[in-house]
GROMACS .gro file of C-alpha atoms in nm:
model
  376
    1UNK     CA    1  -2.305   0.866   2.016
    2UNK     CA    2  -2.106   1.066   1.753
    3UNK     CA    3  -2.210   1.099   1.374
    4UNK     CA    4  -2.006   0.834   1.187
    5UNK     CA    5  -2.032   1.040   0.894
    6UNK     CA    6  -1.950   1.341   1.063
    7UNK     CA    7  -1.548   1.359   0.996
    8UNK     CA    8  -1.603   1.287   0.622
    9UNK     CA    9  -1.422   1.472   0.385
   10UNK     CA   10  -1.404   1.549  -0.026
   11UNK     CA   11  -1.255   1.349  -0.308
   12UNK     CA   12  -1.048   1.534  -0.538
   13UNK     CA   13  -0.876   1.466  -0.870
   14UNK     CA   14  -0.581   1.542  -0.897
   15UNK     CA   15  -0.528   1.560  -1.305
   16UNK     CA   16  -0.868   1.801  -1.357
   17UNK     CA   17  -1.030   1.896  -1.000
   18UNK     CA   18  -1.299   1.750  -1.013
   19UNK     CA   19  -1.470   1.659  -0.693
   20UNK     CA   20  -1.712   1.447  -0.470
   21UNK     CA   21  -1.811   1.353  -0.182
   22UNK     CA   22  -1.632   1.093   0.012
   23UNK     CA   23  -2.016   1.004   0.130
   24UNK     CA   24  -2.097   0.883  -0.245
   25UNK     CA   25  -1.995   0.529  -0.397
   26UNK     CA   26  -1.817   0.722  -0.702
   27UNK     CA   27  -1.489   0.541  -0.713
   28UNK     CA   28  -1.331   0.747  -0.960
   29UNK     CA   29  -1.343   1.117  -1.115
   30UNK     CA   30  -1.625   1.076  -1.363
   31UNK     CA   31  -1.428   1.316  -1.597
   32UNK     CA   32  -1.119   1.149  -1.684
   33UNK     CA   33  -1.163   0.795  -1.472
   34UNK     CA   34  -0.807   0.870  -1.294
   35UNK     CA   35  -0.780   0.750  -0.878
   36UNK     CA   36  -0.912   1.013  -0.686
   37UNK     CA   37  -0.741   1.222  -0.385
   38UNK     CA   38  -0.848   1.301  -0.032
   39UNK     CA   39  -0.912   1.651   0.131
   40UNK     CA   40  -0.710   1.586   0.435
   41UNK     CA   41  -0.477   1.786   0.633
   42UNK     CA   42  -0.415   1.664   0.978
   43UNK     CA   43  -0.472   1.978   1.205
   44UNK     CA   44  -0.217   1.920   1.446
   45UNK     CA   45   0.109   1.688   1.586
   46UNK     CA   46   0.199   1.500   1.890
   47UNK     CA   47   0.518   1.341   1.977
   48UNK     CA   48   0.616   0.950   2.020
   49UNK     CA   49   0.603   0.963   2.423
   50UNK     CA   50   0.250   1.097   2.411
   51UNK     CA   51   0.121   0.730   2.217
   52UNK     CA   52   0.213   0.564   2.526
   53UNK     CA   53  -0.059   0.373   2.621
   54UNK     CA   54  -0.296   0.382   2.289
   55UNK     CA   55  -0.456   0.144   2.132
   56UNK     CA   56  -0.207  -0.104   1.994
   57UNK     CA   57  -0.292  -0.070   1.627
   58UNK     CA   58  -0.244   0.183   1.349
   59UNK     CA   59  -0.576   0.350   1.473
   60UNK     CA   60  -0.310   0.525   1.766
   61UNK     CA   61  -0.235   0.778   1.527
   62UNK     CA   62  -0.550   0.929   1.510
   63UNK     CA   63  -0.478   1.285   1.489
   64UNK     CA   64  -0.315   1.165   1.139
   65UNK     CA   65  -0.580   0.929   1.022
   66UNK     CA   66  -0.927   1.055   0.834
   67UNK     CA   67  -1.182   0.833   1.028
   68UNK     CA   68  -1.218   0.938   1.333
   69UNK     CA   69  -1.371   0.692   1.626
   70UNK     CA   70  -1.338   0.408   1.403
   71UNK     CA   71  -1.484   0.037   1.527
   72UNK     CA   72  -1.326  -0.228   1.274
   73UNK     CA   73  -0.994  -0.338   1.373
   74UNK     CA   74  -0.790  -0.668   1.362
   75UNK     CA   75  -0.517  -0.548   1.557
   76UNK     CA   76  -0.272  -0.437   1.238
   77UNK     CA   77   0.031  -0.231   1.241
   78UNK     CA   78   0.314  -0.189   1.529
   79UNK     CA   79   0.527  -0.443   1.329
   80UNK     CA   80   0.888  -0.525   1.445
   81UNK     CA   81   1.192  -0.348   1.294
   82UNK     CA   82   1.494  -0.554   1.336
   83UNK     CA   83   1.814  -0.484   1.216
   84UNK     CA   84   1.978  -0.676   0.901
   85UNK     CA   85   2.311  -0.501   0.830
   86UNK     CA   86   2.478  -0.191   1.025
   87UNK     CA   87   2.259   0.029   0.848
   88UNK     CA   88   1.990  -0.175   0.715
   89UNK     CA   89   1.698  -0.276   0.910
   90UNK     CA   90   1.410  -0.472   0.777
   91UNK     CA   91   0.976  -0.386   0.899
   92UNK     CA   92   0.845  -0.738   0.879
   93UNK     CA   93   0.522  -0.606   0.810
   94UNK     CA   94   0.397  -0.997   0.705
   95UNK     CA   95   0.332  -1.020   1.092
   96UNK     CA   96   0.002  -0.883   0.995
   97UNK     CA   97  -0.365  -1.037   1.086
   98UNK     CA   98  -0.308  -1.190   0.691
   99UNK     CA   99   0.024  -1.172   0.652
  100UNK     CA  100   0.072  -0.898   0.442
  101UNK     CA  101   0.132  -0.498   0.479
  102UNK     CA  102  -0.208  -0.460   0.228
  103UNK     CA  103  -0.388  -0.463   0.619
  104UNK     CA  104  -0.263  -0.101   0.685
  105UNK     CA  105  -0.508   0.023   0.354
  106UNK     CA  106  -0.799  -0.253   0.389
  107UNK     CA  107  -0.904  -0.168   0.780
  108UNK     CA  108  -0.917   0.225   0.617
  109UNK     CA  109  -1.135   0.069   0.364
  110UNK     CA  110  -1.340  -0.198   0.543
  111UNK     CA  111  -1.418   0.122   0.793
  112UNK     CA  112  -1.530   0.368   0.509
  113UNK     CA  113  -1.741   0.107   0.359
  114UNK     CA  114  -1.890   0.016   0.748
  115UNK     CA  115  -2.033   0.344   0.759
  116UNK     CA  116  -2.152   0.412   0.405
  117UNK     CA  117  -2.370   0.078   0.414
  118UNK     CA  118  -2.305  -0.059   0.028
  119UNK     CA  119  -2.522  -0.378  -0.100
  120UNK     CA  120  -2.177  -0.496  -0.142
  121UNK     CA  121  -1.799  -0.449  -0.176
  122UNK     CA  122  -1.594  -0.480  -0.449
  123UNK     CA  123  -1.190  -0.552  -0.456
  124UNK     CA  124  -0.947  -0.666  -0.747
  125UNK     CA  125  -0.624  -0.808  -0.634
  126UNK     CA  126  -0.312  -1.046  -0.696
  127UNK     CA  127  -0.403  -1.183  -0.429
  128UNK     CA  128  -0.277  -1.007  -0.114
  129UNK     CA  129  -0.505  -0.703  -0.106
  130UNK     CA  130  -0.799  -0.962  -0.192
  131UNK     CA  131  -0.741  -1.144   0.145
  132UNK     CA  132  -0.683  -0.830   0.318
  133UNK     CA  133  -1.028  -0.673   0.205
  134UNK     CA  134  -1.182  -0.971   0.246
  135UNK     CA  135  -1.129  -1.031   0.582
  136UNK     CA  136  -1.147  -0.723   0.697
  137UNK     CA  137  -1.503  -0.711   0.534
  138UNK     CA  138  -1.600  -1.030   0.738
  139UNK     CA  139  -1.485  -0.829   1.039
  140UNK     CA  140  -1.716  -0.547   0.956
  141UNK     CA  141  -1.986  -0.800   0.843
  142UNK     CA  142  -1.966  -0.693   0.452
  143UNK     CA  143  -2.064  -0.892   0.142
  144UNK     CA  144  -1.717  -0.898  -0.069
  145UNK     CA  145  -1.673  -0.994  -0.402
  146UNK     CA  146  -1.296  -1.022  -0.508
  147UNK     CA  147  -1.145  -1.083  -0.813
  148UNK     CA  148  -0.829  -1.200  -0.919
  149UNK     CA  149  -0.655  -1.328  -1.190
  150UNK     CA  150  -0.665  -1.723  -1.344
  151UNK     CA  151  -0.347  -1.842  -1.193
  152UNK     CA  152  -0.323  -1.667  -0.865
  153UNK     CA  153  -0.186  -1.858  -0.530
  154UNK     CA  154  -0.367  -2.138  -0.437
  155UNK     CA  155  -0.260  -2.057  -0.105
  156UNK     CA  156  -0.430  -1.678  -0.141
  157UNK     CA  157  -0.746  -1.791  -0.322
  158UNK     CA  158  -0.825  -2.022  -0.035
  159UNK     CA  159  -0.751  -1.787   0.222
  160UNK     CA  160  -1.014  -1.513   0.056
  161UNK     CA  161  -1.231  -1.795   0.009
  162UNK     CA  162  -1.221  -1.886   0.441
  163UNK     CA  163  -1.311  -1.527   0.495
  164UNK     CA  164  -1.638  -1.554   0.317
  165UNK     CA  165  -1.578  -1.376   0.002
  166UNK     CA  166  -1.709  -1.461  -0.324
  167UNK     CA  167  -1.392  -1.472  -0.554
  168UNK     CA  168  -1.371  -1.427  -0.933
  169UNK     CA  169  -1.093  -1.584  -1.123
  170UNK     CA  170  -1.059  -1.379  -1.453
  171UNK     CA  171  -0.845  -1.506  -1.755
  172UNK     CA  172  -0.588  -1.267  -1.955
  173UNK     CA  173  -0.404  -1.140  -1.626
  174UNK     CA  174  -0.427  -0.865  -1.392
  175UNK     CA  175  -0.520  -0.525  -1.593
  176UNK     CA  176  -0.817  -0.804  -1.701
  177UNK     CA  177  -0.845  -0.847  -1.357
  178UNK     CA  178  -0.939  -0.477  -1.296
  179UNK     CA  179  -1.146  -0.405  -1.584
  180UNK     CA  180  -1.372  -0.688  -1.423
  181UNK     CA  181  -1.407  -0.506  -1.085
  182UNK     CA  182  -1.439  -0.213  -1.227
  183UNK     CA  183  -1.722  -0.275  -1.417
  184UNK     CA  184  -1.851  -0.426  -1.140
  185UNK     CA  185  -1.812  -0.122  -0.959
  186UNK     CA  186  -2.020   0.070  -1.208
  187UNK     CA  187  -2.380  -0.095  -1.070
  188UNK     CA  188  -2.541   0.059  -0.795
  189UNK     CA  189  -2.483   0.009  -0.479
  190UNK     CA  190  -2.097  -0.129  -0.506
  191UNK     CA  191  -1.782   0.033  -0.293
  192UNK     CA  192  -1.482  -0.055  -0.481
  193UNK     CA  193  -1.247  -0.091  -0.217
  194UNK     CA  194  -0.981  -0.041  -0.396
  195UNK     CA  195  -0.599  -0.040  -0.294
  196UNK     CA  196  -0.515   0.176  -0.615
  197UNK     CA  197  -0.835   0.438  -0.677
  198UNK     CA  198  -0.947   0.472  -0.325
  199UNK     CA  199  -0.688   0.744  -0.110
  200UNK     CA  200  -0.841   0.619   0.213
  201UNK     CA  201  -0.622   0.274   0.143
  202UNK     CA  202  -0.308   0.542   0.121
  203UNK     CA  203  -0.366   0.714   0.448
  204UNK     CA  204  -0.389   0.377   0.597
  205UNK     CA  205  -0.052   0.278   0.425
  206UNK     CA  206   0.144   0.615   0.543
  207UNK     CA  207   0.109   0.446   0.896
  208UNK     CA  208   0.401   0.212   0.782
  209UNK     CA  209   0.632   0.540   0.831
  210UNK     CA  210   0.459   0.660   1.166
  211UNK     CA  211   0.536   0.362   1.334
  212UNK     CA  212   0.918   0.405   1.203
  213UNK     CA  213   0.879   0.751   1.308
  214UNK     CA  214   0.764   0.652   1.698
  215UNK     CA  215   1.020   0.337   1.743
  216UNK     CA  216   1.301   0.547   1.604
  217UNK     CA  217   1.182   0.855   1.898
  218UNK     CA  218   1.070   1.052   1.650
  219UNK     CA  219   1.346   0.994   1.373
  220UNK     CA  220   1.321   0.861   1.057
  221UNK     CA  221   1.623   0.657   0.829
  222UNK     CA  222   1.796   0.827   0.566
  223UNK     CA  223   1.623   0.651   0.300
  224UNK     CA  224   1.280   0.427   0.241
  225UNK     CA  225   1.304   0.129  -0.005
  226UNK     CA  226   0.979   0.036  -0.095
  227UNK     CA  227   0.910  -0.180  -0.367
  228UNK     CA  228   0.663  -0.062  -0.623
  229UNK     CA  229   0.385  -0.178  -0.880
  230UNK     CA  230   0.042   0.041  -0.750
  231UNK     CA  231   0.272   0.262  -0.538
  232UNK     CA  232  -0.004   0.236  -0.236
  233UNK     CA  233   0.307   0.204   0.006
  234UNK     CA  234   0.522   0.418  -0.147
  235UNK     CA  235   0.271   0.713  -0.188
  236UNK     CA  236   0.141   0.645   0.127
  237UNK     CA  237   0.546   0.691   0.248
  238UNK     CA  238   0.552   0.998   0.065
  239UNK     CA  239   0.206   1.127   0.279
  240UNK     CA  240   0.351   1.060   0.585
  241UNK     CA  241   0.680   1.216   0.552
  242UNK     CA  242   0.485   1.530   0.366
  243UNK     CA  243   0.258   1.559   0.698
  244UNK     CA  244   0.551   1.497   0.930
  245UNK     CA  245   0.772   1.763   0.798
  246UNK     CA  246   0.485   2.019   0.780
  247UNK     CA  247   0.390   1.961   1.133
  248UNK     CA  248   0.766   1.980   1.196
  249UNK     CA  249   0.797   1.650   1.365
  250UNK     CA  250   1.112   1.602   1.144
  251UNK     CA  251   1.362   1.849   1.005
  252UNK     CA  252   1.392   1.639   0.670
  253UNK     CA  253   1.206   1.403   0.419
  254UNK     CA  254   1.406   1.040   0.380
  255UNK     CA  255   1.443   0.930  -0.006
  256UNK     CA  256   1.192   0.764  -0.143
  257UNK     CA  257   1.359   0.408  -0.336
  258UNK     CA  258   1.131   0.295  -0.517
  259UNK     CA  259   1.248  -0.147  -0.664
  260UNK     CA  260   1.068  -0.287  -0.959
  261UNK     CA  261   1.134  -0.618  -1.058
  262UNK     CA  262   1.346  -0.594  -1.418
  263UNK     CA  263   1.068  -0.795  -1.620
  264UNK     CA  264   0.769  -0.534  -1.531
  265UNK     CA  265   0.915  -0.187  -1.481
  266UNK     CA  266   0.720   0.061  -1.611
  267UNK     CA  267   0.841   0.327  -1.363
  268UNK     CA  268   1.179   0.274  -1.337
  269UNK     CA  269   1.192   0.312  -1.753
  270UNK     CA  270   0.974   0.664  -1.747
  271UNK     CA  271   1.223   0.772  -1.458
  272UNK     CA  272   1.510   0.710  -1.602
  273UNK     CA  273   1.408   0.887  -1.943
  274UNK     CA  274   1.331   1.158  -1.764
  275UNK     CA  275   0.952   1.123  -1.793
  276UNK     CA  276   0.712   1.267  -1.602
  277UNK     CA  277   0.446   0.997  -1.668
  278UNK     CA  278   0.438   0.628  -1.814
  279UNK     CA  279   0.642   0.577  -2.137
  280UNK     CA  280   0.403   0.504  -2.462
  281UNK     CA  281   0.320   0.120  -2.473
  282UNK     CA  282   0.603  -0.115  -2.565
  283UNK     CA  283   0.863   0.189  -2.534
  284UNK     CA  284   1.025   0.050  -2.208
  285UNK     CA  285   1.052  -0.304  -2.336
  286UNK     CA  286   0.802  -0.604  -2.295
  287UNK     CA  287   0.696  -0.740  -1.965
  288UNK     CA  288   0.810  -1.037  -1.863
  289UNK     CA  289   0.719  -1.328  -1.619
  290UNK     CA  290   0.841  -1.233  -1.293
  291UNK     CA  291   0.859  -1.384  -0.891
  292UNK     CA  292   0.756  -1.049  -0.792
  293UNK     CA  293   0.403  -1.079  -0.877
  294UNK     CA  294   0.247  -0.805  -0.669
  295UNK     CA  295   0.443  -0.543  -0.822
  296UNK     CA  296   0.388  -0.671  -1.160
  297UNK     CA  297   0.188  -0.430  -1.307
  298UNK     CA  298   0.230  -0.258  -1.625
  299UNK     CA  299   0.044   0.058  -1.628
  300UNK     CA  300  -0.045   0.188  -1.287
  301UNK     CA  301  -0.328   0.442  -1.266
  302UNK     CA  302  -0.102   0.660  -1.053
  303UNK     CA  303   0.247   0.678  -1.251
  304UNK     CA  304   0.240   1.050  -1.212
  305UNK     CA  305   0.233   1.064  -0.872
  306UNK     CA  306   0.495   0.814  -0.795
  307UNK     CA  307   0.716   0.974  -1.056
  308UNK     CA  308   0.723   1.282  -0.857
  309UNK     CA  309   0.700   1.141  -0.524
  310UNK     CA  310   1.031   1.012  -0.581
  311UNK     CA  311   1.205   1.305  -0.750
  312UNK     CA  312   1.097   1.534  -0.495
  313UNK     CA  313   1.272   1.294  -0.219
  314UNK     CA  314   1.596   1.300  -0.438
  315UNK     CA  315   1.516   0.933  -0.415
  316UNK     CA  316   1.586   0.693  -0.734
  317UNK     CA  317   1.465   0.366  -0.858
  318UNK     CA  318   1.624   0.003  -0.879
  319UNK     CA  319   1.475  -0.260  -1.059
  320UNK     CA  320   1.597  -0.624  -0.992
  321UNK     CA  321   1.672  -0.924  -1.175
  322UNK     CA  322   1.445  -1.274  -1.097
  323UNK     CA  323   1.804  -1.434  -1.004
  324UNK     CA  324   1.842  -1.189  -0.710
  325UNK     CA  325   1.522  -1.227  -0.671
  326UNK     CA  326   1.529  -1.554  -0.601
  327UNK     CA  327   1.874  -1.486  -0.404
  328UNK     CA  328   1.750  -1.232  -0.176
  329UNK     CA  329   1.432  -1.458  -0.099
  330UNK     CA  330   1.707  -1.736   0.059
  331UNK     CA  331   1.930  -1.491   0.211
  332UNK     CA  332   1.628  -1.387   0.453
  333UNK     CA  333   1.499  -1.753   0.516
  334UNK     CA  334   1.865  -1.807   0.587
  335UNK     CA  335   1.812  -1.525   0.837
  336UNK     CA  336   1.544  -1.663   1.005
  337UNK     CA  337   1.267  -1.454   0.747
  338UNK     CA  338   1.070  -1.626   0.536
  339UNK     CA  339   0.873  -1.409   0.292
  340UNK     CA  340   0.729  -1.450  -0.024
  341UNK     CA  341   0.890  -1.302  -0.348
  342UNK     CA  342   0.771  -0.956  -0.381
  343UNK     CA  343   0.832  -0.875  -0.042
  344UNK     CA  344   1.198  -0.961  -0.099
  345UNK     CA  345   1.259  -0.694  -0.371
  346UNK     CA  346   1.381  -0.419  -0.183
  347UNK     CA  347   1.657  -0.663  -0.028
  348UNK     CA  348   1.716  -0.819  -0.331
  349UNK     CA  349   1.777  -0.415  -0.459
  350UNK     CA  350   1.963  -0.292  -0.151
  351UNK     CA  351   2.193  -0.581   0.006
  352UNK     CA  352   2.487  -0.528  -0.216
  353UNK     CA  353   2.541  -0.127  -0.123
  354UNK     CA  354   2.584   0.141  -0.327
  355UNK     CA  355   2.553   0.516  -0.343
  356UNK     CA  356   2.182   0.473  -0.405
  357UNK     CA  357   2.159   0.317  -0.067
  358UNK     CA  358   2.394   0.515   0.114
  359UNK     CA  359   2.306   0.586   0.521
  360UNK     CA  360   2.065   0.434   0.727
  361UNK     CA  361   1.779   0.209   0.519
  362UNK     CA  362   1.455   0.079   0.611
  363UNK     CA  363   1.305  -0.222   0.383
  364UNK     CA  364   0.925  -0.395   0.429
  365UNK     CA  365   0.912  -0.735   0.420
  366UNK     CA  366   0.549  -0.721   0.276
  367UNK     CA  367   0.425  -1.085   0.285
  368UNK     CA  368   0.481  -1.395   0.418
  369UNK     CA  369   0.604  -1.672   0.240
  370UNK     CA  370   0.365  -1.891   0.319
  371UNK     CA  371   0.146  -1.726   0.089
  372UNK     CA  372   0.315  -1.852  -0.230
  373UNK     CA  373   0.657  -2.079  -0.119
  374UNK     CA  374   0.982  -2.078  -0.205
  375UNK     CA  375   1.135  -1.958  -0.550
  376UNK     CA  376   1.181  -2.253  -0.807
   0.00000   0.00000   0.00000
């Protein structure tokens, strides 16, 4: 029987270099408090035709993935990619066991946390990655905790609730939200499993682009749109296409756009000043209430690395206004796609062209709209 522990690797940081051990519940570098990094290189390639006849789940790509004979699994990935325009084509990654894309990181997660053997796990959410760790815990038969901010929808509350979690509503919104799970994640005993500090969550995310990579026969589009608040897709994009290109599966690296809703954009205002991190406070103009509540967040632990994710695809960012929001969100459902409003952004940012978007596109459609209805 192999040694589940046996393929674990090393946190890093990546502002000081500080380091632990992937074995330990430490859920962020003790120094500065910043998300941590993995030590993780896969060794070698294969190509698309030799995944013929794997398991049908993100764990096919195992000579990519740091867990090695993993046993939780609910069936994620291998979503469809169907075409929208001539050169747009939509992943509907809410054809997930929950209905959203946050599946890819939680299974990572929920495994980690199988083998390390906590009292308990930990998870802050808007709601999405809360369902996703939380019933991915049940799977792996893990006491959960989640907490979420007052407010959040009905529709995802109950759904963490069915799996068995304990859930949290916190008032004063979602960086409240997090300072409650972290300090929960302080006491002994506690894996945070979270979708923003934890890099495991990102390697499970990056399988969004090996899938592309193996229906396309070992292509990938010109460009990614992604929409952004955490950045776990987006940085988990920008893994996959690093370790790709290294291994020489592809000759180049698609660019990386990143869509922000206009009323929380944090990003796109450092990016277009030129910044290499988050503006000070106030400096990009105030946040606003927004559709796109997922990717409402207004000061995400890894800015830096999503800043230069993007530069170094020559990629850009778009932020979009709640009217094409709302738009976009129609437009799909009108198409036969009904998805709630954060998974709509990147449509909403890419539909109407432009040089940003030029050549082939690929857009997630993260979550289903039965999660939170139709735009008012």
């Amino acid at each position: 029987m192999p040694d589940i522990l046996a393929d674990m690797t090393t946190y890093h940081c990546p502002v000081d270099g500080t380091r632990s051990e992937t074995t330990a519940l430490t859920w962020c570098c003790p120094v500065c408090r910043g998300p941590w990094d993995l030590d993780f290189t896969p060794a070698r390639g294969i190509t698309p035709n030799a995944l013929s006849g794997r398991a049908d789940s993100l764990w096919r790509y195992e000579e990519f993935l740091p867990l090695a004979d993993p046993t939780i699994s609910l069936g994620e990935g291998r979503t469809p990619l169907v075409g929208l325009t001539d050169t747009v084509s939509a992943k509907l990654d809410y054809l997930m066991p929950t209905l959203s894309f946050k599946d890819r990181g939680a299974v990572m997660l929920a495994e980690l946390a199988r083998r390390l053997g906590p009292d308990r796990v930990v998870a802050d959410s808007t709601g999405n990655a809360g369902t996703s760790v939380a019933a991915y815990c049940a799977r792996a038969g893990l006491a959960c905790t989640v907490f979420v901010p007052e407010g959040t929808s009905p529709k995802k509350t109950e759904q963490i609730r069915a799996h068995g979690a304990r859930l949290v509503a916190v008032p004063g919104g979602r960086e409240a939200t997090a300072l409650a799970a972290r300090a929960a994640a302080d006491e002994p005993g506690v894996f945070y499993a979270s979708h923003v500090f934890n890099p495991y969550f990102l390697h499970g995310t990056k399988t969004y682009v090996y899938e592309l990579w193996e229906d396309l026969g070992g292509l990938l589009p010109d460009a990614l749109a992604v929409p952004v608040g955490n950045g776990t897709l987006l940085l988990g994009a920008a893994l996959a296409t690093a370790e790709l290109h290294a291994l020489g599966l592809i000759e180049a690296r698609p660019r990386l756009i990143a869509v922000q809703a206009e009323a929380v954009s944090p990003l796109a205002a450092a990016f277009h000043a030129g910044a290499d991190d988050l503006l000070p406070p106030g400096a990009g103009g105030p946040a606003a209430p927004t559709l796109a509540e997922g990717i409402a967040i207004p000061r995400p632990p890894r800015a830096r690395q999503i800043l230069a994710a993007v530069r170094a695809s020559g990629g850009t960012f778009l932020t979009v206004p709640e009217d094409r929001i709302r738009e976009a969100q129609r437009d799909l459902a009108a198409r036969g796609f009904y998805v709630e409003t954060t998974g709509v952004a990147c449509w909403a940012a890419v539909r109407e062209g432009g040089e940003a978007v030029a050549g082939s596109v690929v857009v997630p459609l993260c979550g289903a709209g039965l999660k939170s209805g139709m735009a008012g």
